[in-house]
mmCIF file of C-alpha atoms and ligand atoms in Angstrom:
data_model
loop_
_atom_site.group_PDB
_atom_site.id
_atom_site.type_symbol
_atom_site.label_atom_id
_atom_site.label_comp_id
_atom_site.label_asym_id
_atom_site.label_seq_id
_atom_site.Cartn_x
_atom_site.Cartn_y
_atom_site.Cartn_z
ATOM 1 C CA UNK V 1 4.152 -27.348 8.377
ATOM 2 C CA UNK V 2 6.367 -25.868 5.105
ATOM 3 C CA UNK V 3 6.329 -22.211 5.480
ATOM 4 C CA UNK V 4 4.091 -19.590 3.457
ATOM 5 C CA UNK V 5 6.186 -18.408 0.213
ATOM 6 C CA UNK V 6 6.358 -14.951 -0.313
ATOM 7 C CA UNK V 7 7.915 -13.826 -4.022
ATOM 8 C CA UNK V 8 8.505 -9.539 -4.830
ATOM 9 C CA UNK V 9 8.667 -8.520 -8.222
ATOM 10 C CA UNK V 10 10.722 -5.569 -8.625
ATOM 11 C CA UNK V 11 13.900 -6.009 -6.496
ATOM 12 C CA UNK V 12 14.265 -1.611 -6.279
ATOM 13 C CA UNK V 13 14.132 0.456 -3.530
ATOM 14 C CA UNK V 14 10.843 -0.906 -1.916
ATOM 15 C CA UNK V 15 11.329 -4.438 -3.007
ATOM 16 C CA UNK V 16 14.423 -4.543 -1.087
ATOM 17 C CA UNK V 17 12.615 -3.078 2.394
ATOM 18 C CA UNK V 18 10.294 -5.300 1.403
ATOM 19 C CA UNK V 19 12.542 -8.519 1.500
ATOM 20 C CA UNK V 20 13.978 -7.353 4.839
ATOM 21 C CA UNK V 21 10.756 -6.715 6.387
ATOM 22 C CA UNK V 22 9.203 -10.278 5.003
ATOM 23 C CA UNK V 23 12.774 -11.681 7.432
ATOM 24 C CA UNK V 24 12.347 -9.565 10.246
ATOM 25 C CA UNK V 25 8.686 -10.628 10.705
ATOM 26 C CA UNK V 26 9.424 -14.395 9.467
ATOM 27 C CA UNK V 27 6.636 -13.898 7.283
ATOM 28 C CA UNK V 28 8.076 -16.672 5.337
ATOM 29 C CA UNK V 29 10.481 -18.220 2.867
ATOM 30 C CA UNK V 30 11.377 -14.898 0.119
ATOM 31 C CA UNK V 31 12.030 -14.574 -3.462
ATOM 32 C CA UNK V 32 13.438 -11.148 -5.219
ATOM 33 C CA UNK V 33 12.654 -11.085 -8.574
ATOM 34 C CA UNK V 34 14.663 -8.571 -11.153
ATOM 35 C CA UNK V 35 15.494 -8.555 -14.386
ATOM 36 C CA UNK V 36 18.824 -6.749 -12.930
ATOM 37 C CA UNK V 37 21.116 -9.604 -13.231
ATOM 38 C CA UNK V 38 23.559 -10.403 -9.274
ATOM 39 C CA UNK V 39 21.130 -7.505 -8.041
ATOM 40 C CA UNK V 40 18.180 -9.331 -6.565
ATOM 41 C CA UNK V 41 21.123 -12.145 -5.487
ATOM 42 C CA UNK V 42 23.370 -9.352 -3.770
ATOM 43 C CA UNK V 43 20.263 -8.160 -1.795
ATOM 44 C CA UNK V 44 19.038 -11.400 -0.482
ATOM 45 C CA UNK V 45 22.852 -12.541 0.131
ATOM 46 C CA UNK V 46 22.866 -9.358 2.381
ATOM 47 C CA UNK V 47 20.173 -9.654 4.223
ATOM 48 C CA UNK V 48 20.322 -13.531 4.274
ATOM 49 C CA UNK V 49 23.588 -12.723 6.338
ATOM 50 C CA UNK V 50 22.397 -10.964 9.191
ATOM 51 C CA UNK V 51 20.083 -14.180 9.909
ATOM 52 C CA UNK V 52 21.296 -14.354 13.187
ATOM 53 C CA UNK V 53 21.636 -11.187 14.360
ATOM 54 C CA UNK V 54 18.154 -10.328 13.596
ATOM 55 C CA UNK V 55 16.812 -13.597 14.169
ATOM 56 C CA UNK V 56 15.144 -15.031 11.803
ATOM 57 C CA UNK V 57 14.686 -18.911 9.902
ATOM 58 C CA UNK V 58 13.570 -18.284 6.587
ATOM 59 C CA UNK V 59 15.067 -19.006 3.126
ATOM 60 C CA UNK V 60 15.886 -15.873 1.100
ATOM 61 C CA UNK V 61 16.516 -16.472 -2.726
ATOM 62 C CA UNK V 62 17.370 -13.793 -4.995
ATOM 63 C CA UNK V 63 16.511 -14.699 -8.913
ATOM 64 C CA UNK V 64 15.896 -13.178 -12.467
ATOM 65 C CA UNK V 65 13.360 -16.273 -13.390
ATOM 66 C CA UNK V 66 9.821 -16.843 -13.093
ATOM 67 C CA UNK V 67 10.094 -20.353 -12.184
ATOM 68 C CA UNK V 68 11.422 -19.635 -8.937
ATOM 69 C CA UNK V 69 8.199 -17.546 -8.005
ATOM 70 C CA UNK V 70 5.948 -20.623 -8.306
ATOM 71 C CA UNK V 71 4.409 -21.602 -5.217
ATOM 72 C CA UNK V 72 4.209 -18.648 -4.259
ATOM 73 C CA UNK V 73 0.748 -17.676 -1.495
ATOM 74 C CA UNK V 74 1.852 -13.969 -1.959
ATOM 75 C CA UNK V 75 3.353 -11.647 -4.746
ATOM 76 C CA UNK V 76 3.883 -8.327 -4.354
ATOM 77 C CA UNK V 77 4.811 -6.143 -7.210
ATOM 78 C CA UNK V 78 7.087 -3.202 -7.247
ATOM 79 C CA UNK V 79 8.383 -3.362 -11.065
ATOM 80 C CA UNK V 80 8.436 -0.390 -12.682
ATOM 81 C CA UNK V 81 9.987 3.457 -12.419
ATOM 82 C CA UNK V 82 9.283 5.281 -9.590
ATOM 83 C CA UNK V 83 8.481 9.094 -9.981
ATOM 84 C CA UNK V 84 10.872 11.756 -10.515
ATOM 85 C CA UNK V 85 10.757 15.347 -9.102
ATOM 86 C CA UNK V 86 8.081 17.076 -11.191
ATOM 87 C CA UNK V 87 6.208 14.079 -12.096
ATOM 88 C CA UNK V 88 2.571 12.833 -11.197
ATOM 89 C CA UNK V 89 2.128 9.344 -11.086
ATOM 90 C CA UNK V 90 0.208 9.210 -13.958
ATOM 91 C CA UNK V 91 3.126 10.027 -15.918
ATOM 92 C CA UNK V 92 4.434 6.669 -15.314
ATOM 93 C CA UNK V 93 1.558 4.954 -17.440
ATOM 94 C CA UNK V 94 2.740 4.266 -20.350
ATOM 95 C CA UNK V 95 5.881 2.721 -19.245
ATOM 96 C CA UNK V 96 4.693 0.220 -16.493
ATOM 97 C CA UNK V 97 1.879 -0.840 -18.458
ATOM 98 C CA UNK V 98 4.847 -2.577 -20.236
ATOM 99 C CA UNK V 99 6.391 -3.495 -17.256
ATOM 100 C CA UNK V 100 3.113 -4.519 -15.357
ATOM 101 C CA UNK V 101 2.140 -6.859 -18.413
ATOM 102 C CA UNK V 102 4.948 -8.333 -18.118
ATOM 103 C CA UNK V 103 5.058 -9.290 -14.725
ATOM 104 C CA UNK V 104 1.307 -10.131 -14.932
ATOM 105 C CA UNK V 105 2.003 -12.638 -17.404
ATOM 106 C CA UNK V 106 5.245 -13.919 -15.343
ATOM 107 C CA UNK V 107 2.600 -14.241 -12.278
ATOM 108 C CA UNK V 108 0.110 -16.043 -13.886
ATOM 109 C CA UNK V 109 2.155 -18.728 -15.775
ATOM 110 C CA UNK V 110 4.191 -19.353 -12.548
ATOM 111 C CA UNK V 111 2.048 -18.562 -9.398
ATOM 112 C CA UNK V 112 -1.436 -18.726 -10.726
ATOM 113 C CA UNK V 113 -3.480 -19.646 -6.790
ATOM 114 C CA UNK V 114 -1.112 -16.679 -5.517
ATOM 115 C CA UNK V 115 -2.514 -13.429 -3.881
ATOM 116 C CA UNK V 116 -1.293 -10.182 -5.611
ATOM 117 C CA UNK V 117 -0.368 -6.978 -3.920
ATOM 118 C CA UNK V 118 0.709 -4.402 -6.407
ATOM 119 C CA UNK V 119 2.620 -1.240 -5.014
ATOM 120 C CA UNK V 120 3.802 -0.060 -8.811
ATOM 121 C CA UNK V 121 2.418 3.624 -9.800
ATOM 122 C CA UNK V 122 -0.234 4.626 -11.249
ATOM 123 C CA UNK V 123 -1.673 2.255 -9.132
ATOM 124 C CA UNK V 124 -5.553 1.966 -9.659
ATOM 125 C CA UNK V 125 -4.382 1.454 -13.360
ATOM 126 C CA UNK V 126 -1.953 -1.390 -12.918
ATOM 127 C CA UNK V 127 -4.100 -3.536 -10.295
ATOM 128 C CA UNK V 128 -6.711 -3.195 -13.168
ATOM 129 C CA UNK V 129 -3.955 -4.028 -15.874
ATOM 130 C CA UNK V 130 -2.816 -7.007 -13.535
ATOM 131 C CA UNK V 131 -6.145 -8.608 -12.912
ATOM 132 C CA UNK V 132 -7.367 -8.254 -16.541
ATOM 133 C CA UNK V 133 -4.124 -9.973 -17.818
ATOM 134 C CA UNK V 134 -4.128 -12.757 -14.925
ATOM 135 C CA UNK V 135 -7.990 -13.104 -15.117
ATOM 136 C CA UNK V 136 -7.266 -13.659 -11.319
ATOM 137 C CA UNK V 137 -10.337 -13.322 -9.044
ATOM 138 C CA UNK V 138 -10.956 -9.945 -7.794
ATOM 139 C CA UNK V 139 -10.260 -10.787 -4.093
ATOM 140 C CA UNK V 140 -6.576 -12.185 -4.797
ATOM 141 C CA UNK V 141 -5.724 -8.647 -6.748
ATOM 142 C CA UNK V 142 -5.129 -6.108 -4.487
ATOM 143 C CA UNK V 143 -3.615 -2.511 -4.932
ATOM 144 C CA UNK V 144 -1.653 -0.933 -1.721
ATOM 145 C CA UNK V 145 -2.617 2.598 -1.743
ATOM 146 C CA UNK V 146 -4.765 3.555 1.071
ATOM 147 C CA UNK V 147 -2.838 1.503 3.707
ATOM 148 C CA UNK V 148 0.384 4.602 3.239
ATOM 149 C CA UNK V 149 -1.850 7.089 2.673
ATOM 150 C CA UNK V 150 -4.382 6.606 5.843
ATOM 151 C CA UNK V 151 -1.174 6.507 7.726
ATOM 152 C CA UNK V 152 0.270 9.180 6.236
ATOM 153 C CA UNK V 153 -2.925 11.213 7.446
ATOM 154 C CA UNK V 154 -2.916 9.615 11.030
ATOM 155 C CA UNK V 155 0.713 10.506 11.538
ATOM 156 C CA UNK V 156 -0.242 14.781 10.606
ATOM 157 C CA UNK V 157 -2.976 14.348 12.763
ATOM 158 C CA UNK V 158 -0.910 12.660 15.906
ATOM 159 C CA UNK V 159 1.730 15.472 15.204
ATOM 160 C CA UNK V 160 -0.637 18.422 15.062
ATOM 161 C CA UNK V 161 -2.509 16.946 18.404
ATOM 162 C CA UNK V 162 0.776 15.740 19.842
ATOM 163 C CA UNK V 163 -0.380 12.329 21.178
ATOM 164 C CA UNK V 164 0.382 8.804 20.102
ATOM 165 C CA UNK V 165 0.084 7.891 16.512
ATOM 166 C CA UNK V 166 -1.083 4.435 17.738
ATOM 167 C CA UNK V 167 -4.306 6.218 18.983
ATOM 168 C CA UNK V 168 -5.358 8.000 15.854
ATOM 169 C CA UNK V 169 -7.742 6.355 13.344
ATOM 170 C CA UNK V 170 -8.512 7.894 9.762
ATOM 171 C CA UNK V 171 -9.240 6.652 6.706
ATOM 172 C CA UNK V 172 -8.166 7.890 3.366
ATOM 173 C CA UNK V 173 -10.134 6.274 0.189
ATOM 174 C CA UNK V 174 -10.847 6.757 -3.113
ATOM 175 C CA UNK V 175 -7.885 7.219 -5.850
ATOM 176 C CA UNK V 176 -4.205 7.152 -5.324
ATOM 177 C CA UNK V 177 -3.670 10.653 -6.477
ATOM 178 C CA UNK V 178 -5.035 14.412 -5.916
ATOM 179 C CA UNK V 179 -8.547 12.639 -6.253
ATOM 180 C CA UNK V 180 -7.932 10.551 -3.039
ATOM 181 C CA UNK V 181 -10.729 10.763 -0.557
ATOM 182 C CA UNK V 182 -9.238 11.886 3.565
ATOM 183 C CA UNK V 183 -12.836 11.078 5.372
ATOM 184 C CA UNK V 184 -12.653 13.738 7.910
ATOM 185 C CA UNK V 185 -15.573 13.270 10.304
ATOM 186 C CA UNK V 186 -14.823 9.837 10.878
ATOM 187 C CA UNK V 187 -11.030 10.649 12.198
ATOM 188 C CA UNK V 188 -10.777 10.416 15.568
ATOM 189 C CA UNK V 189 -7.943 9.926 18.703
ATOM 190 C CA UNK V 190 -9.594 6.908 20.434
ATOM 191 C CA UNK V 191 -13.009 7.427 19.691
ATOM 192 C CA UNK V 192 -12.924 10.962 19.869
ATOM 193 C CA UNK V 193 -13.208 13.174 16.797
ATOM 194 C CA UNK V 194 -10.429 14.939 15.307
ATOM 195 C CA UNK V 195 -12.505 18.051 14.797
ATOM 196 C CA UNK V 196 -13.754 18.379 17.916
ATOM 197 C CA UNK V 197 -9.849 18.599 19.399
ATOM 198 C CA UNK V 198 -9.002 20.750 16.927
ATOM 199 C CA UNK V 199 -11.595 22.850 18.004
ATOM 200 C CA UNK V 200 -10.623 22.872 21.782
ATOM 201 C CA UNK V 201 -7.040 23.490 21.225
ATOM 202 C CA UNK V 202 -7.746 26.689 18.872
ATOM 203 C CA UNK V 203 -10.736 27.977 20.164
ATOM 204 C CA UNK V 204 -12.471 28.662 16.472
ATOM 205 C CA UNK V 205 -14.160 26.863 14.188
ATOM 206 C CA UNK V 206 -12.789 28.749 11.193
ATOM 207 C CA UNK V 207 -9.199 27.591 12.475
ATOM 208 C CA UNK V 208 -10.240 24.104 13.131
ATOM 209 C CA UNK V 209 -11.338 23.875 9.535
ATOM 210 C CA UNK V 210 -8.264 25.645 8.290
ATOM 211 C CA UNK V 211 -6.099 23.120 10.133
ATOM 212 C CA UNK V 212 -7.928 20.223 9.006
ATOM 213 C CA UNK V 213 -7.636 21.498 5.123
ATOM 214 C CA UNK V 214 -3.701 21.607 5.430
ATOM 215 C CA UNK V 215 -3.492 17.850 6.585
ATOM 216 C CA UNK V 216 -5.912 17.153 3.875
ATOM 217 C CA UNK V 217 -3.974 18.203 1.529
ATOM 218 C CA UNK V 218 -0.275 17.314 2.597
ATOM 219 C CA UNK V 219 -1.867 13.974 3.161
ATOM 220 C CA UNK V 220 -2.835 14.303 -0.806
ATOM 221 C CA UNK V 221 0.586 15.586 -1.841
ATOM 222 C CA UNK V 222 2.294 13.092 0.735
ATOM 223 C CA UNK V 223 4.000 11.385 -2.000
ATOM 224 C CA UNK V 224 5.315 14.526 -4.122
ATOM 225 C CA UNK V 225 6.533 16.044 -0.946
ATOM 226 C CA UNK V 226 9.277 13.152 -0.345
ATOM 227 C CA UNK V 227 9.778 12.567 -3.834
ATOM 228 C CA UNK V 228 10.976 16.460 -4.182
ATOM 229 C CA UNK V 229 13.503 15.805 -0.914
ATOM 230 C CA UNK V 230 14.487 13.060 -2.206
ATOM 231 C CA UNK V 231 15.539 14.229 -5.667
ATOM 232 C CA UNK V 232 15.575 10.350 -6.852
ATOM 233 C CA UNK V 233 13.414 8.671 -6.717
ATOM 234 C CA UNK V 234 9.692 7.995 -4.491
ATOM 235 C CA UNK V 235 9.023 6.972 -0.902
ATOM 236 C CA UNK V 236 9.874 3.585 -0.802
ATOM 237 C CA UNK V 237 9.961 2.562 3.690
ATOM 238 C CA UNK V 238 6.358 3.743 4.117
ATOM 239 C CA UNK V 239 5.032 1.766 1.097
ATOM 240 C CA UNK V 240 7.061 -1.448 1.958
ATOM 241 C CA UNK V 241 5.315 -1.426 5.343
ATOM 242 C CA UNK V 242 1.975 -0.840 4.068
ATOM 243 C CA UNK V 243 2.274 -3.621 1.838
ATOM 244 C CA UNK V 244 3.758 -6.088 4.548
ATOM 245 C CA UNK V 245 0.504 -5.026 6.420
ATOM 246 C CA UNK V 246 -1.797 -6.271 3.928
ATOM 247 C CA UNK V 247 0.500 -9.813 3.241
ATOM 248 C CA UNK V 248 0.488 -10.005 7.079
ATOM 249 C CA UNK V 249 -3.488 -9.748 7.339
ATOM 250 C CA UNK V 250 -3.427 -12.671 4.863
ATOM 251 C CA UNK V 251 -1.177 -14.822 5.936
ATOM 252 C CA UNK V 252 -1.942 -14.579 9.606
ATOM 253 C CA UNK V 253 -6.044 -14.665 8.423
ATOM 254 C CA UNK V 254 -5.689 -11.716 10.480
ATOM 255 C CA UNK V 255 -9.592 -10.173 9.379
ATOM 256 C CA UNK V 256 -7.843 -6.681 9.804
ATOM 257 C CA UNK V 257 -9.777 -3.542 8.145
ATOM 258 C CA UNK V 258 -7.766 -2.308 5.494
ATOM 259 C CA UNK V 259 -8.302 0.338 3.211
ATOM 260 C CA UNK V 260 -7.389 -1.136 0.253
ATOM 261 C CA UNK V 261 -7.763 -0.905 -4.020
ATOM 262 C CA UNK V 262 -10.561 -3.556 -4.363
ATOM 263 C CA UNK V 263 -12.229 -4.325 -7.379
ATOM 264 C CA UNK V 264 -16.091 -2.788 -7.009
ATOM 265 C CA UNK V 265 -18.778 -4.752 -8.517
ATOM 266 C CA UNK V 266 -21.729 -2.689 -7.041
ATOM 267 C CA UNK V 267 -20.454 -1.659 -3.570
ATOM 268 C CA UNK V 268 -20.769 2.154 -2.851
ATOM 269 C CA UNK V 269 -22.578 2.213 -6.261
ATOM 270 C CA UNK V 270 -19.785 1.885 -8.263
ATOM 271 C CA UNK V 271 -19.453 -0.985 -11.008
ATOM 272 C CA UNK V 272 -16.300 -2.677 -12.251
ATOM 273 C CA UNK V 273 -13.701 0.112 -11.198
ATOM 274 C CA UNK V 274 -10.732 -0.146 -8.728
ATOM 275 C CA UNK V 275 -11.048 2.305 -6.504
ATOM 276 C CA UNK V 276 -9.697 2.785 -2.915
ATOM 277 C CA UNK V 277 -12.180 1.140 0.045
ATOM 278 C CA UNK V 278 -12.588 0.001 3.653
ATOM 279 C CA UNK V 279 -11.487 -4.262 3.291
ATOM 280 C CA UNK V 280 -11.474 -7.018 5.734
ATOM 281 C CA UNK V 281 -8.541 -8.724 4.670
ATOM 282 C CA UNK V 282 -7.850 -12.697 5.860
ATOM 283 C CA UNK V 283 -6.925 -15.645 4.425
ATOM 284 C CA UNK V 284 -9.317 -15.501 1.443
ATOM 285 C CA UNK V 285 -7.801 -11.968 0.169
ATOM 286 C CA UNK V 286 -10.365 -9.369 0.142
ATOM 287 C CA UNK V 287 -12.669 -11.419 1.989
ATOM 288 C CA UNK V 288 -15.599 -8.511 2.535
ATOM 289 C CA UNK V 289 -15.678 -4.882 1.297
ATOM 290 C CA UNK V 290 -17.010 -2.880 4.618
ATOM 291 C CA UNK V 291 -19.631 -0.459 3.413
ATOM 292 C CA UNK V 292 -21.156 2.803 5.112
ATOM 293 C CA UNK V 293 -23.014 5.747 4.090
ATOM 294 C CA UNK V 294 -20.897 8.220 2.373
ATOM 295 C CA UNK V 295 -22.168 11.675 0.953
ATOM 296 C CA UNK V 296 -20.559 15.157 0.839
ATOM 297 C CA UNK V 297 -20.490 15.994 4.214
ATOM 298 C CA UNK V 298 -18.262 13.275 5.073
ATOM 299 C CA UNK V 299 -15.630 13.436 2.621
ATOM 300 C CA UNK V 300 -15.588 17.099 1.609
ATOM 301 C CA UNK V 301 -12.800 19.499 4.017
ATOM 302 C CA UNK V 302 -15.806 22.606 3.202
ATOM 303 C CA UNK V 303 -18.505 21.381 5.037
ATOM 304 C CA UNK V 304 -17.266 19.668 8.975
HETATM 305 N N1 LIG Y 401 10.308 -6.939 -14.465
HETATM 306 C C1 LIG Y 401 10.753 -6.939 -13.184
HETATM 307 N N2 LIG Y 401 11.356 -5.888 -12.613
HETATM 308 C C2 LIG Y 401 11.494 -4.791 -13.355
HETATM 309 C C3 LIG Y 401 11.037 -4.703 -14.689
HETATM 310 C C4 LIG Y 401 10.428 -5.850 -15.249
HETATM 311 N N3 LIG Y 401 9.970 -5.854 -16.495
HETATM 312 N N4 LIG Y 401 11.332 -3.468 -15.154
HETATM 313 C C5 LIG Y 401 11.928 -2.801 -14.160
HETATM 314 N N5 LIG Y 401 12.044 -3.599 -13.074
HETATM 315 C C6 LIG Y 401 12.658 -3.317 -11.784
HETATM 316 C C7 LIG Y 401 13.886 -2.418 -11.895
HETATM 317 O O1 LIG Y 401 15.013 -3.137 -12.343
HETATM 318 C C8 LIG Y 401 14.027 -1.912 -10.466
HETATM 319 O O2 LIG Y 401 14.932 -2.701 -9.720
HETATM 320 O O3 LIG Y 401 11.791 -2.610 -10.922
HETATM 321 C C9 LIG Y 401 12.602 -2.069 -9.887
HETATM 322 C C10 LIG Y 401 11.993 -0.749 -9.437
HETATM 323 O O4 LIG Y 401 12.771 -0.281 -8.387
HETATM 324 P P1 LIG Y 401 13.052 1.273 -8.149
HETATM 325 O O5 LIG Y 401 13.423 1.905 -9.444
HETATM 326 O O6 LIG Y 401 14.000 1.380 -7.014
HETATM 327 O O7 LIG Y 401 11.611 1.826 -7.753
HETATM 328 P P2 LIG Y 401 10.859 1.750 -6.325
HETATM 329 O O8 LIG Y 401 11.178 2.962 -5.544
HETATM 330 O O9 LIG Y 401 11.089 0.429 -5.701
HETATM 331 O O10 LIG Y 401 9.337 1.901 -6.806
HETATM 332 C C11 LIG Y 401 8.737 0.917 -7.608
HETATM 333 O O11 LIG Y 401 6.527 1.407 -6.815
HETATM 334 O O12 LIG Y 401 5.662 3.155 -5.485
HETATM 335 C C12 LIG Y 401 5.859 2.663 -6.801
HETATM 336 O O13 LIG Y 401 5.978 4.682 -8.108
HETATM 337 C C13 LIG Y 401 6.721 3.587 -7.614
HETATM 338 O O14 LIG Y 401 6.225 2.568 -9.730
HETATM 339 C C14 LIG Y 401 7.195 2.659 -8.708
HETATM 340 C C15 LIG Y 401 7.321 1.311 -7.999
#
């Protein structure tokens, strides 16, 4: 059976984890796109010659045209600037519009039955941009976004508890920005809520609460805070394995849970926006967006 295809547009700092991680896994054969001419080629060269010291049997091509993309099941897009000290992601728009129409219309000319997972900032804008200039269905147009930052809230909350992060489930929906949405009463350490340990181990409500607030929002400034250690640049490990997450579910029709930037024709009461939400992701894509009650209570860090 010919192996699953796996093309990344934008051969940067993520794309390149990206291509590595796509070997390591033998997720299948890989193409780096760039517009960077010997850059994409240098980075699959590299990595291609490790082959059997990590193990793997997969083809890695390194290119700066479309037509090696076709055939592609899976693109994932990482063209575009990253953020700069200082800078929201929004700040980015204007420029990877450009870039993200681009791309889009690279995609669609030369992988048009391909999935899409876009990674490129401001993200609920360019998964919009992408699937209104591919005309793709909505469950082959995927954002990554709440994949990093759920994580990013499990890993405070395994660090603040001190147990496994492998044991901590929380969600983090909405937008990928201040306005993203940390559900709080649904975290929990194998079943068991988050609050209610935070309690225990400090006695108070008040400082439970307090506690809880300062993950919330380092989990909503995750993204500034390593961009400003950086100096250059954005995160660029944690987003590659977010991303390889979502291919994965696909390719392995895994049915995983994913919060992910789905198109929303309805669900949660909201028509025809991108917006962060629960996903089972398998073979078809977004194959079901999981619903559940959500009000106030749930989402807001004032009222646990
Ligand atoms: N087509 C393809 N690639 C492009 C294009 C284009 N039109 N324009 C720029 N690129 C490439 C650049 O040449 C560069 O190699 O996109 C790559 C981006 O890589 P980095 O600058 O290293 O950025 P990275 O850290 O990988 O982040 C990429 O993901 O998380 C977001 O905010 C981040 O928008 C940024 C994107």
């Amino acid at each position: 059976m010919a192996r699953a295809k796996i093309s990344l547009i934008g051969g940067g700092q993520i794309g390149g984890v990206l291509a590595q991680l796509c070997a390591l896994r033998e997720l299948g054969d890989v193409v780096l796109f760039d517009i960077v001419e010997g850059m994409p080629q240098g980075k699959m060269l590299d990595i291609a010659e490790v082959a059997r010291i990590d193990q793997f049997d997969v083809e890695l091509k390194g290119t700066n045209s479309y037509a090696d993309i076709a055939g592609s099941d899976i693109v994932i897009v990482t063209a575009g600037l990253p953020r700069k000290p200082g800078m929201s992601r929004d700040d980015l728009l204007g420029v990877n519009a450009k870039i993200m129409k681009q791309v889009s219309e690279g995609i669609k000319e030369f992988a048009p039955d391909s999935f899409v997972i876009i990674i490129s900032n401001p993200l609920d804008a360019m998964v919009t941009l992408c699937q209104k200039v591919t005309g793709f269905p909505p469950e082959r147009i995927i954002g990554q976004a709440g994949v990093l930052d759920s994580n990013r809230f499990c890993s405070f909350i395994a660090w603040e508890l001190g147990v496994s992060v492998r044991d901590v489930n929380a969600m983090v929906l909405g937008g990928h920005g201040d306005t993203m949405v940390p559900i709080i009463r649904y975290a929990n350490v194998n079943g068991i809520p988050v609050m209610e340990q935070l309690v225990r181990k400090y006695g108070s409500e008040a400082k439970a609460e307090e506690v809880m607030t300062a993950m919330v929002e380092r989990t909503k400034m995750a993204g500034g805070e390593v961009v400003k250690l950086l100096g250059n640049g954005s995160a660029f490990y944690s987003p590659a394995s977010s991303a390889i997450t979502m291919a994965e579910a696909i390719l392995r029709d895994q049915k995983r849970v994913l919060p992910c930037c789905a198109l929303l024709t309805g669900e949660f009461g909201v028509n025809n926006y991108y917006v962060g939400v629960p996903c089972v992701m398998g073979a078809g894509g977004i194959e079901k967006i999981v619903e559940f009650e959500l009000d106030d209570e749930i989402c807001q860090t004032s009222s646990f």
